[in-house]
Amino acid sequence: MNKLEGTEEVVTNLVRYLKETLNPVQTERRAAEKFLEGIEGYNNYSILLLTLVSQDTVDMVTRQAAAITFKNFVKRCWRIIEGEPNKICEEDRGLIKKQIVDLMLSMPEQLQNQLSDAIGFIGREDFPNKWPDLLQQMSSKFETGNFPVINGVLRTAHSLFKRYRHEFKSNELWTEIKMVLEGFAEPLMKLFVATMAHLEKHEKDVAAAKILYSSLTLIAKVFYSLNYQDLPAFFEDNMETWMTHFLALLNKHNPLLQTKTDDEAGPMELLKSQICDNVAMYAQKYDEEFQPFLPEFVKAIWGLLVTTGIQVKYDLLVCNAIGFLSSIADRQQYKQLFESGEAMKQICENIILPNMAFRDADEELFDMNPEEYIRRDIEGSDIDTRRRAACDLVRALCKFFESQVTQIFSAYVGVLLQNYAQDRTKHWRDKDTAIYLVTSLATKSKTQKHGTTEVSQLVNITDFFKTNIISDLESPSVNDTPVLKADAIKYVMAFRNVLPREVILASFPCFMNLLKAESQVVHTYAASGIEKAVLVRQNGTPVITAEDVKPCTEQLLTNLFGAFSHDGSSENEYIMKAILRVISLLKDSAVPYLPIILTALKEKLMLVAKNPSKPHFNHYLFEAMCVTIKVGCKTNPQSIGSFEEALFPPFQEILTADVQEFIPYVFQIMSMMLEIHTDCPQPYVDLFPFLLNHVLWERHGNIPPLTRLVQAFIEKGPQTIIKNDKLNPVLGVFQKLIASKSNDHYGFYIIQSLVEHMDQAALSQYIKTVYIKLFQRLTKFKTTKFVKGIVVFMNLYASKNGGPALVEIVDSIQPKLFAMVLEKLYIAEVQKVSGNLEKKICAVGMVKLLTETPALLGADYKQFWIPLLQALIGLFELPEDDSLPDDEHFIEIDDIDGYQTAYSQLAFAGKHETDPFKGAVPDAKIYLAQSLQKLSASQPGQIPALISTNLDPTAAKFLQGYLTAAGVQLS
């Protein structure tokens, strides 16, 4: 690998391109990213980036860009995958790990954060085995008393350990956590105690207090990560120390640390929020050990909730505090805390109702930042809202006190709705709160996919819809009281799976009409309502059918596409998702509108391709194109030409401009269109050399759709590939893929397509080399996935070219090599093959070997005939062997981390499995029986004798069943 020397010219260029990565002009930014991508494989590249970060003489913009680029590079490239290029040499890796901790600690905070994340990514791969001194490097800084440095260490520890919160339990994870606890838990606690002491001394010093609060917050975050998987003995033994200080911090108030704005949370709020999270975790997971401390925490957190204001800056604190109460309210052992009528009344009046109210800040968010409002309200984002927390507490209380809670809140709902009825202009917020209350009271269980799935018997959701919801949906003016209209739509969405069919049908035209509302929240909710309504099934039957929608198709499509013209909604993912669902529902009924739909989708594509910024919208846009093509070509396959005529020009532009986000989508749709043809039209032929460009195959996100497109070429134009001398480059792609543990299955897809569709005479000169490459890879690094792939491939080859051809080609590499193939691959591993089609291919190939390959009954291989038959019967009858070797890191396609153009499968572009035998072998068991009968007839008496004396009795019984089913017998 070449080295990137730190000459003045190289550094000047590097600085220029780093700055350009921040350029808002897409073409300039992409050119810079491409340049950096081109040099990142050189040795010393990462060291030069770190050097730029470290130099005070370099401007901060460049240092920041270098830090971000370094972090992203490490995230993508630090993991070493066998068979994949390693872009960071061992020398650079060693230098980075030696320097990065001290460098990070000496940097300003904005650079420190980036390098801290980078250490986290490196640690995820190398810690602890390849970076054993990291913990000691970090914990030794605790004794310096330098809190900016200590905070850098804590931030890094948080970055490193937070994955413990979501990783699956394993011996490897336990071993790592045990090692971390042994080296880090005690220093962390000592630091915690020392920091509390410092806080007492420096409480009046605002600057010092802020740094100390930041330290305590980070300590609390690390505490959460280290305690998440299980309660470590160290923390259990020292629980009193931790909990005493946590309680003191919850009760502590320092007016000097209050922020001056209503929006920004201060250091006190952030620390108290994290402490609420920590004690909620202890109450849920370690309730027995935590029991002595619980009453004081309930008292402190209750006090916090009733004294904390409604300003936005307190939202996280309030949400986590309510989350703590929710975590104990649904536990039998804490039931007595809420049993008294007075306690319940206080919770309802002083905690739930105030936090369910629609505040001025919420209205401002609704009007001024609708995308954020939508993200929080209907997407269930990571940022919990007060309202969601209050709703969760209602549900938790209802577990043991449903009747009592419903009674209390029913009275409040009545009062709130009465207030609204008296003055609808002034008291519309009361109705909003009432709807939220009813929704939380009625919902007993729900899922993200289906909404509410079980409702309380004490709340009549249909009556409430008729008396309070439908009026807002049917209101003549689509722009009046937008919040209540959004509430009404959301109510129907929430209960869509439990409301009667007539309610959904009555709501649907209202949703259509509300697409015309100017409010981004309202027309977005309307689109989401339509999308969800057409998916609702009750008792297995769709609630809304194509016949229901058919009369209003034109109006519906007009309103949906028209909604894109509203301010802020030109790339609204909910509208696009609704469009694709409606086309999918209508199917044939949508055909008259497809030309208009296609034109509108094409215009959208050309617009967003200039600067792709909304991944979900873009995904649904391509899905909508797929479903449009699918519906159109199902009715009339000849219409594929009109789709290609419309889409090829923008697709060519996307490929030429290298719009990386869209290229995998383009390849999927091109594959789908080519698969509809019976041959390979010229525009595809002209494109084929471009598809074999190695740069395209470097990007992981391109590999699945490119493989599919190359397979389609092989199927539809095998002669064209030979004529244009492209078989060798295709085999070059196969060779590249087969060398990679993560992509070898795509290599098998390509070589199997060649065997299935290509003229074998053209392939014959290369096939020996193919087998040599496969065996070399098998010897170098064998994985279960690769073994399955090679077994399926060899059986496909045998089924297409005959068993003798397979034996001949393998033995031409090394005499009697096929004996090892039979013993070590076929007999030992065929049970691992999964998938019905793959199993069928193996069965047919093995039948060909058993019954049409004389060498298998000859002196060299006869010993394997019975074990091979036994293995085939096992493939039919035994469960799949899904075991993995202990030392195998089985890499899935999704296992590749980092910023790469991701591959997002288009659901409506799905590829159908094709039977390589084209129906000639409907039942592989019958095929075995019939083939054995033919073999037996050609060698009377030999085959029955061989089977009866050697085959396992259980297998023999199954075989007799196949013979009986086929109506044949062995002679």
Short mmCIF file of C-alpha atoms in Angstrom, two decimals, residues 97-445:
data_model
loop_
_atom_site.label_atom_id
_atom_site.label_comp_id
_atom_site.label_asym_id
_atom_site.label_seq_id
_atom_site.Cartn_x
_atom_site.Cartn_y
_atom_site.Cartn_z
CA LYS A 97 -4.19 4.02 19.58
CA LYS A 98 -0.96 5.31 21.12
CA GLN A 99 -1.76 8.99 20.51
CA ILE A 100 -5.51 9.45 20.38
CA VAL A 101 -6.45 9.45 24.09
CA ASP A 102 -3.93 12.14 25.08
CA LEU A 103 -4.67 14.09 21.90
CA MET A 104 -8.41 13.99 22.58
CA LEU A 105 -7.90 15.23 26.15
CA SER A 106 -5.82 18.22 25.00
CA MET A 107 -8.38 19.41 22.44
CA PRO A 108 -11.15 22.04 22.71
CA GLU A 109 -14.56 20.52 23.46
CA GLN A 110 -15.93 20.53 19.88
CA LEU A 111 -12.89 18.54 18.67
CA GLN A 112 -12.80 16.43 21.83
CA ASN A 113 -16.34 15.21 21.13
CA GLN A 114 -15.41 13.95 17.63
CA LEU A 115 -12.25 12.18 18.82
CA SER A 116 -14.12 10.72 21.79
CA ASP A 117 -16.62 9.15 19.38
CA ALA A 118 -13.73 7.85 17.25
CA ILE A 119 -12.22 6.16 20.33
CA GLY A 120 -15.63 4.60 20.91
CA PHE A 121 -15.65 3.14 17.38
CA ILE A 122 -12.08 1.85 17.72
CA GLY A 123 -12.86 0.44 21.16
CA ARG A 124 -15.89 -1.41 19.82
CA GLU A 125 -13.54 -3.47 17.63
CA ASP A 126 -10.26 -3.55 19.57
CA PHE A 127 -11.21 -3.21 23.24
CA PRO A 128 -10.27 -5.08 25.34
CA ASN A 129 -8.25 -7.72 23.46
CA LYS A 130 -6.31 -5.45 21.08
CA TRP A 131 -6.28 -2.39 23.32
CA PRO A 132 -5.73 -3.76 26.83
CA ASP A 133 -4.20 -0.59 28.28
CA LEU A 134 -7.07 1.71 27.29
CA LEU A 135 -8.86 1.54 30.67
CA GLN A 136 -5.68 2.26 32.57
CA GLN A 137 -4.88 5.14 30.20
CA MET A 138 -8.28 6.62 30.94
CA SER A 139 -8.74 5.98 34.68
CA SER A 140 -5.27 7.32 35.50
CA LYS A 141 -6.50 10.78 34.46
CA PHE A 142 -9.08 10.78 37.27
CA GLU A 143 -6.34 11.54 39.78
CA THR A 144 -5.21 14.71 37.99
CA GLY A 145 -8.01 16.86 39.45
CA ASN A 146 -8.19 18.55 36.03
CA PHE A 147 -11.93 18.36 35.35
CA PRO A 148 -11.91 19.41 31.66
CA VAL A 149 -9.52 16.46 31.10
CA ILE A 150 -11.59 14.19 33.39
CA ASN A 151 -14.72 15.09 31.42
CA GLY A 152 -12.98 14.08 28.21
CA VAL A 153 -12.23 10.68 29.76
CA LEU A 154 -15.80 10.31 31.02
CA ARG A 155 -17.22 11.27 27.64
CA THR A 156 -15.06 8.60 26.03
CA ALA A 157 -16.07 6.03 28.66
CA HIS A 158 -19.71 6.82 27.94
CA SER A 159 -19.10 6.41 24.19
CA LEU A 160 -17.34 3.10 24.84
CA PHE A 161 -19.72 1.55 27.37
CA LYS A 162 -23.15 2.72 26.17
CA ARG A 163 -23.40 -0.26 23.83
CA TYR A 164 -23.82 -2.44 26.93
CA ARG A 165 -27.36 -1.03 27.11
CA HIS A 166 -28.54 -2.79 23.97
CA GLU A 167 -26.19 -5.72 23.29
CA PHE A 168 -27.46 -9.28 23.65
CA LYS A 169 -26.15 -11.22 26.61
CA SER A 170 -23.16 -13.43 25.83
CA ASN A 171 -20.13 -14.87 27.60
CA GLU A 172 -17.92 -12.52 25.60
CA LEU A 173 -19.95 -9.50 26.76
CA TRP A 174 -19.93 -10.66 30.41
CA THR A 175 -16.15 -11.15 30.28
CA GLU A 176 -15.65 -7.66 28.90
CA ILE A 177 -17.98 -6.00 31.43
CA LYS A 178 -16.29 -7.93 34.27
CA MET A 179 -12.90 -6.64 33.14
CA VAL A 180 -14.25 -3.08 32.88
CA LEU A 181 -15.76 -3.29 36.36
CA GLU A 182 -12.51 -4.58 37.83
CA GLY A 183 -10.52 -1.72 36.36
CA PHE A 184 -13.03 1.12 36.28
CA ALA A 185 -15.84 0.77 38.86
CA GLU A 186 -13.81 1.72 41.93
CA PRO A 187 -11.96 4.67 40.32
CA LEU A 188 -15.35 5.88 39.02
CA MET A 189 -16.91 5.80 42.50
CA LYS A 190 -13.92 7.55 44.05
CA LEU A 191 -14.20 10.22 41.38
CA PHE A 192 -17.95 10.51 42.11
CA VAL A 193 -17.35 11.04 45.84
CA ALA A 194 -14.50 13.49 45.18
CA THR A 195 -16.60 15.44 42.68
CA MET A 196 -19.43 15.75 45.22
CA ALA A 197 -16.92 17.16 47.71
CA HIS A 198 -15.63 19.64 45.10
CA LEU A 199 -19.22 20.67 44.38
CA GLU A 200 -19.80 21.57 48.02
CA LYS A 201 -16.72 23.83 47.94
CA HIS A 202 -17.37 25.50 44.57
CA GLU A 203 -21.16 25.84 44.56
CA LYS A 204 -20.99 29.63 44.37
CA ASP A 205 -18.48 29.58 41.48
CA VAL A 206 -20.71 29.32 38.40
CA ALA A 207 -17.97 28.27 35.94
CA ALA A 208 -16.60 25.57 38.26
CA ALA A 209 -20.08 24.35 39.22
CA LYS A 210 -21.02 23.94 35.53
CA ILE A 211 -17.96 21.78 34.85
CA LEU A 212 -18.61 19.70 37.98
CA TYR A 213 -22.28 19.18 37.07
CA SER A 214 -21.14 18.07 33.62
CA SER A 215 -18.76 15.57 35.29
CA LEU A 216 -21.55 14.24 37.51
CA THR A 217 -23.91 13.85 34.55
CA LEU A 218 -21.30 11.84 32.63
CA ILE A 219 -20.58 9.72 35.74
CA ALA A 220 -24.34 9.05 36.00
CA LYS A 221 -24.48 8.00 32.32
CA VAL A 222 -21.54 5.60 32.76
CA PHE A 223 -23.24 4.26 35.92
CA TYR A 224 -26.36 3.49 33.84
CA SER A 225 -24.34 1.61 31.18
CA LEU A 226 -22.32 -0.45 33.67
CA ASN A 227 -25.45 -1.46 35.61
CA TYR A 228 -27.75 -2.17 32.67
CA GLN A 229 -27.01 -5.83 31.91
CA ASP A 230 -27.00 -6.98 35.55
CA LEU A 231 -26.40 -5.60 39.03
CA PRO A 232 -22.62 -5.87 39.57
CA ALA A 233 -21.48 -6.93 43.04
CA PHE A 234 -19.39 -3.75 43.41
CA PHE A 235 -22.38 -1.48 42.83
CA GLU A 236 -24.61 -3.60 45.06
CA ASP A 237 -22.04 -3.41 47.88
CA ASN A 238 -21.71 0.36 47.43
CA MET A 239 -25.35 1.13 46.63
CA GLU A 240 -25.70 3.35 49.70
CA THR A 241 -22.85 5.62 48.56
CA TRP A 242 -24.33 6.03 45.09
CA MET A 243 -27.96 6.40 46.13
CA THR A 244 -27.24 8.81 48.99
CA HIS A 245 -25.45 11.16 46.61
CA PHE A 246 -28.01 10.69 43.82
CA LEU A 247 -30.77 11.62 46.28
CA ALA A 248 -28.82 14.66 47.50
CA LEU A 249 -28.37 15.83 43.90
CA LEU A 250 -32.09 15.44 43.16
CA ASN A 251 -32.90 17.63 46.17
CA LYS A 252 -30.16 20.17 45.47
CA HIS A 253 -31.06 23.46 43.82
CA ASN A 254 -28.55 26.06 42.65
CA PRO A 255 -30.21 29.21 41.23
CA LEU A 256 -26.87 30.28 39.71
CA LEU A 257 -27.10 27.37 37.23
CA GLN A 258 -30.54 28.29 35.91
CA THR A 259 -30.44 29.06 32.18
CA LYS A 260 -31.88 32.37 31.09
CA THR A 261 -33.98 31.00 28.20
CA ASP A 262 -37.09 28.83 28.41
CA ASP A 263 -35.78 26.37 25.84
CA GLU A 264 -32.30 25.35 26.93
CA ALA A 265 -31.92 22.75 29.69
CA GLY A 266 -29.23 23.67 32.20
CA PRO A 267 -26.64 21.40 33.88
CA MET A 268 -28.93 20.80 36.89
CA GLU A 269 -31.83 19.57 34.74
CA LEU A 270 -29.57 17.30 32.67
CA LEU A 271 -28.07 15.69 35.78
CA LYS A 272 -31.43 15.21 37.53
CA SER A 273 -32.89 13.71 34.32
CA GLN A 274 -30.13 11.11 34.19
CA ILE A 275 -30.52 10.30 37.89
CA CYS A 276 -34.26 9.71 37.31
CA ASP A 277 -33.29 7.29 34.52
CA ASN A 278 -30.83 5.50 36.79
CA VAL A 279 -33.22 5.00 39.68
CA ALA A 280 -36.05 3.97 37.31
CA MET A 281 -33.73 1.25 35.99
CA TYR A 282 -32.94 0.10 39.55
CA ALA A 283 -36.65 0.13 40.50
CA GLN A 284 -37.50 -2.02 37.46
CA LYS A 285 -34.56 -4.42 37.33
CA TYR A 286 -33.22 -4.63 40.89
CA ASP A 287 -36.30 -3.82 42.95
CA GLU A 288 -35.42 -6.09 45.87
CA GLU A 289 -31.97 -4.53 46.42
CA PHE A 290 -33.29 -1.01 45.74
CA GLN A 291 -36.30 -1.35 48.07
CA PRO A 292 -34.74 0.47 51.11
CA PHE A 293 -34.03 3.59 49.00
CA LEU A 294 -37.30 3.70 47.07
CA PRO A 295 -39.55 5.75 49.40
CA GLU A 296 -37.10 8.66 49.58
CA PHE A 297 -36.72 8.73 45.80
CA VAL A 298 -40.50 8.64 45.30
CA LYS A 299 -40.82 11.58 47.65
CA ALA A 300 -38.00 13.54 45.96
CA ILE A 301 -39.21 12.89 42.41
CA TRP A 302 -42.83 13.58 43.33
CA GLY A 303 -41.66 16.90 44.80
CA LEU A 304 -39.70 17.67 41.63
CA LEU A 305 -42.73 17.06 39.44
CA VAL A 306 -45.11 19.31 41.36
CA THR A 307 -42.59 22.19 41.60
CA THR A 308 -41.07 22.11 38.10
CA GLY A 309 -42.40 24.63 35.59
CA ILE A 310 -43.95 23.99 32.17
CA GLN A 311 -41.04 25.51 30.23
CA VAL A 312 -39.50 23.42 27.46
CA LYS A 313 -36.12 23.30 29.20
CA TYR A 314 -37.60 21.05 31.88
CA ASP A 315 -39.18 18.58 29.41
CA LEU A 316 -36.52 15.88 29.61
CA LEU A 317 -36.41 16.06 33.40
CA VAL A 318 -40.20 15.85 33.69
CA CYS A 319 -40.41 12.98 31.18
CA ASN A 320 -37.78 10.94 33.02
CA ALA A 321 -39.31 11.76 36.41
CA ILE A 322 -42.76 10.63 35.21
CA GLY A 323 -41.03 7.60 33.64
CA PHE A 324 -39.76 6.68 37.10
CA LEU A 325 -43.29 6.83 38.55
CA SER A 326 -44.60 4.77 35.59
CA SER A 327 -41.91 2.15 36.19
CA ILE A 328 -43.11 1.56 39.76
CA ALA A 329 -46.86 2.14 39.22
CA ASP A 330 -47.32 -1.10 37.25
CA ARG A 331 -45.45 -3.26 39.80
CA GLN A 332 -47.46 -5.28 42.31
CA GLN A 333 -44.91 -4.71 45.08
CA TYR A 334 -45.25 -0.90 44.83
CA LYS A 335 -49.04 -0.89 44.58
CA GLN A 336 -49.51 0.45 48.15
CA LEU A 337 -47.78 3.74 47.20
CA PHE A 338 -50.75 4.69 45.01
CA GLU A 339 -53.70 3.07 46.82
CA SER A 340 -54.95 6.03 48.81
CA GLY A 341 -57.57 8.14 47.09
CA GLU A 342 -55.66 11.30 48.02
CA ALA A 343 -52.43 10.06 46.40
CA MET A 344 -54.27 9.15 43.22
CA LYS A 345 -56.06 12.52 43.14
CA GLN A 346 -52.74 14.36 43.55
CA ILE A 347 -51.10 12.39 40.75
CA CYS A 348 -54.01 13.05 38.42
CA GLU A 349 -54.39 16.74 39.24
CA ASN A 350 -50.81 17.81 39.88
CA ILE A 351 -48.78 15.55 37.58
CA ILE A 352 -50.82 14.03 34.76
CA LEU A 353 -53.21 16.86 33.79
CA PRO A 354 -50.64 19.69 33.78
CA ASN A 355 -48.28 17.63 31.62
CA MET A 356 -51.00 16.58 29.21
CA ALA A 357 -52.04 20.16 28.50
CA PHE A 358 -51.20 21.74 25.14
CA ARG A 359 -48.75 24.55 25.94
CA ASP A 360 -47.86 27.72 24.04
CA ALA A 361 -44.53 26.05 23.27
CA ASP A 362 -46.37 23.09 21.71
CA GLU A 363 -48.49 25.42 19.59
CA GLU A 364 -45.37 27.24 18.45
CA LEU A 365 -43.78 23.92 17.49
CA PHE A 366 -46.99 22.90 15.66
CA ASP A 367 -46.95 26.11 13.59
CA MET A 368 -43.26 26.93 13.23
CA ASN A 369 -41.55 23.53 13.18
CA PRO A 370 -44.20 21.06 12.03
CA GLU A 371 -41.72 18.37 11.00
CA GLU A 372 -40.37 18.19 14.55
CA TYR A 373 -43.92 18.20 15.96
CA ILE A 374 -44.85 15.28 13.69
CA ARG A 375 -41.66 13.41 14.57
CA ARG A 376 -42.43 13.66 18.27
CA ASP A 377 -46.17 13.16 18.06
CA ILE A 378 -46.85 10.29 15.67
CA GLU A 379 -43.47 8.74 15.07
CA GLY A 380 -42.63 8.01 18.71
CA SER A 381 -39.19 9.56 18.38
CA ASP A 382 -36.37 9.17 20.87
CA ILE A 383 -37.25 12.54 22.36
CA ASP A 384 -40.07 11.74 24.75
CA THR A 385 -42.70 14.42 25.17
CA ARG A 386 -44.44 15.33 28.42
CA ARG A 387 -47.73 14.22 26.91
CA ARG A 388 -46.42 10.79 26.02
CA ALA A 389 -44.91 10.40 29.48
CA ALA A 390 -48.23 11.43 31.08
CA CYS A 391 -50.13 8.97 28.86
CA ASP A 392 -47.71 6.19 29.83
CA LEU A 393 -48.31 6.98 33.51
CA VAL A 394 -52.09 6.78 32.99
CA ARG A 395 -51.69 3.36 31.38
CA ALA A 396 -49.38 2.19 34.17
CA LEU A 397 -51.86 3.30 36.87
CA CYS A 398 -54.70 1.59 35.04
CA LYS A 399 -53.02 -1.79 35.50
CA PHE A 400 -54.19 -1.94 39.14
CA PHE A 401 -56.52 1.03 39.47
CA GLU A 402 -58.35 1.14 36.14
CA SER A 403 -61.79 1.82 37.58
CA GLN A 404 -60.54 4.51 39.98
CA VAL A 405 -58.41 6.29 37.35
CA THR A 406 -61.17 6.13 34.73
CA GLN A 407 -63.67 7.56 37.19
CA ILE A 408 -61.40 10.49 38.15
CA PHE A 409 -60.48 11.35 34.57
CA SER A 410 -63.98 10.86 33.15
CA ALA A 411 -65.06 13.71 35.40
CA TYR A 412 -62.19 15.86 34.10
CA VAL A 413 -63.00 14.95 30.48
CA GLY A 414 -66.61 16.03 31.06
CA VAL A 415 -65.51 19.39 32.49
CA LEU A 416 -62.97 19.98 29.70
CA LEU A 417 -65.50 19.24 26.95
CA GLN A 418 -68.09 21.43 28.67
CA ASN A 419 -65.57 24.31 28.73
CA TYR A 420 -64.98 23.80 25.01
CA ALA A 421 -68.70 23.73 24.24
CA GLN A 422 -69.20 27.05 26.06
CA ASP A 423 -66.47 28.88 24.09
CA ARG A 424 -64.92 26.94 21.22
CA THR A 425 -62.54 29.72 20.25
CA LYS A 426 -61.18 30.31 23.71
CA HIS A 427 -61.15 26.76 25.11
CA TRP A 428 -60.11 24.58 22.14
CA ARG A 429 -57.09 23.42 24.17
CA ASP A 430 -59.42 21.84 26.71
CA LYS A 431 -60.86 19.60 24.01
CA ASP A 432 -57.34 18.70 22.90
CA THR A 433 -56.50 17.61 26.46
CA ALA A 434 -59.77 15.68 26.71
CA ILE A 435 -58.96 13.72 23.52
CA TYR A 436 -55.52 12.85 24.89
CA LEU A 437 -57.02 11.74 28.19
CA VAL A 438 -59.58 9.50 26.50
CA THR A 439 -56.93 8.01 24.22
CA SER A 440 -54.66 7.14 27.13
CA LEU A 441 -57.52 5.78 29.24
CA ALA A 442 -58.85 3.63 26.43
CA THR A 443 -55.53 2.17 25.26
CA LYS A 444 -54.56 -1.03 27.07
CA SER A 445 -51.98 -2.28 24.57
#
